[in-house]
XYZ file of C-alpha atoms in Angstrom:
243
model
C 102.907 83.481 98.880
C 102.894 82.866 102.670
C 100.943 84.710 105.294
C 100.439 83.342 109.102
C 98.731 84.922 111.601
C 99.022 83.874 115.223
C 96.488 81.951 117.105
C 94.048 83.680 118.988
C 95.233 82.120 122.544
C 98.486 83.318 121.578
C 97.353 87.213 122.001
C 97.271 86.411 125.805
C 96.162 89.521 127.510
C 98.378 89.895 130.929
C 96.888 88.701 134.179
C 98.776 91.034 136.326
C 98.092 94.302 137.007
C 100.215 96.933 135.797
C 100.685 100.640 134.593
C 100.435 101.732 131.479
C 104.347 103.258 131.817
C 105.091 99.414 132.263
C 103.212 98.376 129.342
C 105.274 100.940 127.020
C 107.857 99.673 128.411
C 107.705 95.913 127.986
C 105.933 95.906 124.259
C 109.087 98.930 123.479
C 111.578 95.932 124.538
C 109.439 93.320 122.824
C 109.188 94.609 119.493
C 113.046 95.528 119.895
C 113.358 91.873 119.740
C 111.337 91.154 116.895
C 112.659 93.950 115.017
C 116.219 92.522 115.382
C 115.371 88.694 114.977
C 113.106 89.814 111.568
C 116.510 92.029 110.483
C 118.868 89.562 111.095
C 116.806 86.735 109.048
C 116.346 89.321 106.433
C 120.205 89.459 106.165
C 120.904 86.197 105.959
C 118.245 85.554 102.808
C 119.882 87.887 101.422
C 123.157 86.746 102.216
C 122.319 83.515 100.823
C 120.254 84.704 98.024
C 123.158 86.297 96.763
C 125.823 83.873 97.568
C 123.826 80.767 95.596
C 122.887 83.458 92.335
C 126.737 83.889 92.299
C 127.682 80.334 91.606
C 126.460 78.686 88.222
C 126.724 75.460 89.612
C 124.118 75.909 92.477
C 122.027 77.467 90.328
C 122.031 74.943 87.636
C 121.191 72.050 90.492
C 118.660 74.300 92.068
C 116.557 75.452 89.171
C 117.610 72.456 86.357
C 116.137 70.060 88.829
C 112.466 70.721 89.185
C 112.194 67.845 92.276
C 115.248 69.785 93.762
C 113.225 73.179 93.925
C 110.218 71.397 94.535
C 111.730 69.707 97.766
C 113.029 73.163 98.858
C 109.696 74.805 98.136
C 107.797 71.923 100.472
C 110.708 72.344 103.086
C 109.585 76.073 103.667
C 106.204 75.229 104.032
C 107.264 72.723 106.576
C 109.462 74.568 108.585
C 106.673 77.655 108.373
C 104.034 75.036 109.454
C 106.032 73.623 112.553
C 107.533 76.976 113.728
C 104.385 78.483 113.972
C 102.661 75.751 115.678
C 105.276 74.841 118.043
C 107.510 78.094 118.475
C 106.192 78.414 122.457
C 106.909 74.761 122.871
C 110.087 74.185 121.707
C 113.140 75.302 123.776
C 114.820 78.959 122.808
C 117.365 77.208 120.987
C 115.161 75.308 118.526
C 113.174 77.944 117.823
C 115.214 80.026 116.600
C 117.106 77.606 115.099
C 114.126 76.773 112.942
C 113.832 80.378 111.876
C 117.194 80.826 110.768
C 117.181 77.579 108.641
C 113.758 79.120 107.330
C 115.855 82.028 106.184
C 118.256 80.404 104.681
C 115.995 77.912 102.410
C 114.249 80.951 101.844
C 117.594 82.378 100.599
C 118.217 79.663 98.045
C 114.867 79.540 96.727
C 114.999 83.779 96.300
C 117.922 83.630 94.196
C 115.930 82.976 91.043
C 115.340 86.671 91.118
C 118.936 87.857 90.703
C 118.084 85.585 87.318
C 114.822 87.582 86.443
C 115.965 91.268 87.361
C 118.587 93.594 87.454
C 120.649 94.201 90.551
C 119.924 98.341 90.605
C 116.214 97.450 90.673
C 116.731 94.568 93.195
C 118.248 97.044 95.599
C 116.272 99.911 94.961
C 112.889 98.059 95.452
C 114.108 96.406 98.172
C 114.800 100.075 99.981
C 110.914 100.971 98.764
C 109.857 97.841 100.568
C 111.839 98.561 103.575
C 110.493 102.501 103.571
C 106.794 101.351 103.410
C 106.794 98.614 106.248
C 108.605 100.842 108.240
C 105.847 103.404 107.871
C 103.113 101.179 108.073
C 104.934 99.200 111.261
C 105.044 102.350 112.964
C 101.289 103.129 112.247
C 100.355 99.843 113.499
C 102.566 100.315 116.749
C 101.543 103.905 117.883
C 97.602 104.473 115.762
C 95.007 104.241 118.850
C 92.590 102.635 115.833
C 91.536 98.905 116.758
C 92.750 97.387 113.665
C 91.202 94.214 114.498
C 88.230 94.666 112.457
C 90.573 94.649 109.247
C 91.396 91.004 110.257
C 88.638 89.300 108.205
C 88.987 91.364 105.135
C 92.543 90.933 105.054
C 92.145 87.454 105.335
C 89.875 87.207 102.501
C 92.198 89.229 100.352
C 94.643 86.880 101.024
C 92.966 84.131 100.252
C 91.659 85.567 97.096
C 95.247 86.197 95.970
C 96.177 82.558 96.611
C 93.427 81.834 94.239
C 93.897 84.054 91.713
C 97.851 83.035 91.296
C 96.944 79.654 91.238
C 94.206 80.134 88.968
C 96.910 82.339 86.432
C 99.030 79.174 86.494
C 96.283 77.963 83.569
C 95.201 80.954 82.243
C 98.451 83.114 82.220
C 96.538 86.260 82.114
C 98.184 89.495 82.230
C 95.195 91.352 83.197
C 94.335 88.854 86.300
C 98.487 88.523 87.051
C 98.438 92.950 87.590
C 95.375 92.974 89.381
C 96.775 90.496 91.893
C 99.965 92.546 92.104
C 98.315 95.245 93.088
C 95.519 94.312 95.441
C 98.241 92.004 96.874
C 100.382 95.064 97.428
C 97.078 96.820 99.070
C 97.156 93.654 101.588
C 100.278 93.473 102.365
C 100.849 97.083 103.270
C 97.715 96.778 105.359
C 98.564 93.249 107.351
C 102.067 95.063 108.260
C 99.974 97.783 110.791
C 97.566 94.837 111.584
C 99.964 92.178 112.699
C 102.145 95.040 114.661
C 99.454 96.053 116.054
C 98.725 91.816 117.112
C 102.368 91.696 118.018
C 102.251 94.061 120.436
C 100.054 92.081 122.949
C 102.458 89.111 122.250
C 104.987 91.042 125.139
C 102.935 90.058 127.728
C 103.814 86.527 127.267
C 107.103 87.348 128.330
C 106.072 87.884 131.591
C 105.776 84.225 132.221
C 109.907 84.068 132.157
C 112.745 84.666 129.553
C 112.902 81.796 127.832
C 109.167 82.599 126.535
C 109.924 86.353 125.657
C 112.491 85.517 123.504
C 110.453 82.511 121.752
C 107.524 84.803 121.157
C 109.916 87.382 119.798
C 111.006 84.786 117.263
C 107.255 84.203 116.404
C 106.907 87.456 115.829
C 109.723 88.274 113.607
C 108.184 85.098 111.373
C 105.115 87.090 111.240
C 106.649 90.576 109.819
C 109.576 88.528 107.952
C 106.793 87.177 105.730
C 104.723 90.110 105.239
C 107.899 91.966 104.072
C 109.343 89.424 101.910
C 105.887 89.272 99.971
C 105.756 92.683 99.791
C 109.319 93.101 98.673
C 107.944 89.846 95.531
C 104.595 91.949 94.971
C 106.648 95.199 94.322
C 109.381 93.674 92.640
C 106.857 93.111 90.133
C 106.165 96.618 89.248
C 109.228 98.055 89.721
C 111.851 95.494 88.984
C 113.810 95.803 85.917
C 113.903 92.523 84.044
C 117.409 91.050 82.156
């Protein structure tokens, strides 16, 4: 389960003056970005999630190979780690580079769960998942609500999550594994208003030139990419269909 949130001195407030018709307009354009970076590296995990379930051979290297998964597993949390320290440094290129190859390890790692559930549950929680950040995206994007003071609770949850799934690893508890599922569900659909609402003060960066608009965009699709694809695991779990 992976979560980041952005750096404070990222949320740069803008230093020039301007109306609040211009604002609209450049946070509109902004999140039109990160909407279409965070749909496009949906796509391809998918893509990839199904094209790697589809062949027995990848799968029996990927998941008969514990050091293999394990070494995919720690390449995500590397690529995570760097991207979201060093997004705004790196040129446009790299960046999103980074966060396609992030979607594609992603992709291979994912298609354990073609193994676990059905297809027709796959698909149909998948369209639940994309219903309820879309709601909650909105609500973080238009509410007037300073959502900033759910930043410490949310961050709590989260780490109590981590703890608890860890923790299950030992004590494989069913009661502890549903509890998680849910409150992780809770937090999820909760950080998806919370980090749009973040996002949005991420357009102003763009006022600096292109090249940085477009790198924050990719930021921010990491951001919403992750809350949705632990969603989409969290639900899968209640409504997925096993084999």
């Amino acid at each position: 389960m992976e979560e980041f949130v952005p750096d404070e001195q990222q949320n740069t407030q803008p230093t020039l003056r301007i109306s609040a018709e211009d604002a609209a307009r450049i946070q509109g354009a902004f999140m039109q970005q990160v909407y279409g970076w965070m749909a496009g590296a949906l796509a391809l995990t998918g893509g990839v999630a199904m094209l790697v379930a589809s062949s027995e051979v990848a799968l029996e290297f990927i998941f008969n190979h514990i050091g293999v998964f394990l070494g995919l597993f720690l390449v995500e949390v590397l690529l995570v780690s760097f991207l979201s320290r060093k997004a705004l440094e790196w040129s446009v290129g790299v960046t999103s580079g980074v966060f396609m190859a992030y979607a594609v390890v992603s992709g291979v790692t994912l298609s354990v769960i073609f193994l676990a559930y059905t297809m027709g549950s796959i698909a149909s929680t998948f369209f639940i998942t994309a219903g309820t950040f879309g709601v909650m995206s909105l609500y973080g994007y238009f509410t007037r609500t300073d959502l900033s003071r759910w930043g410490n609770i949310l961050m709590m949850g989260l780490i109590g999550l981590i703890l608890a799934s860890v923790v299950n690893l030992f004590l494989h508890s069913e009661v502890l594994y549903w509890v998680a599922t849910f409150v992780g569900v809770i937090v999820f659909v909760a950080l998806i208003a919370y980090d749009t609402q973040k996002l949005k003060m991420l357009a102003f960066m763009g006022l600096e030139d292109e090249a940085t608009d477009r790198k924050a965009a990719v930021l921010g699709a990491l951001i919403l990419y992750l809350d949705f694809i632990n969603l989409f695991l969290l639900l899968l779990r209640i409504f997925g269909r096993r084999r």
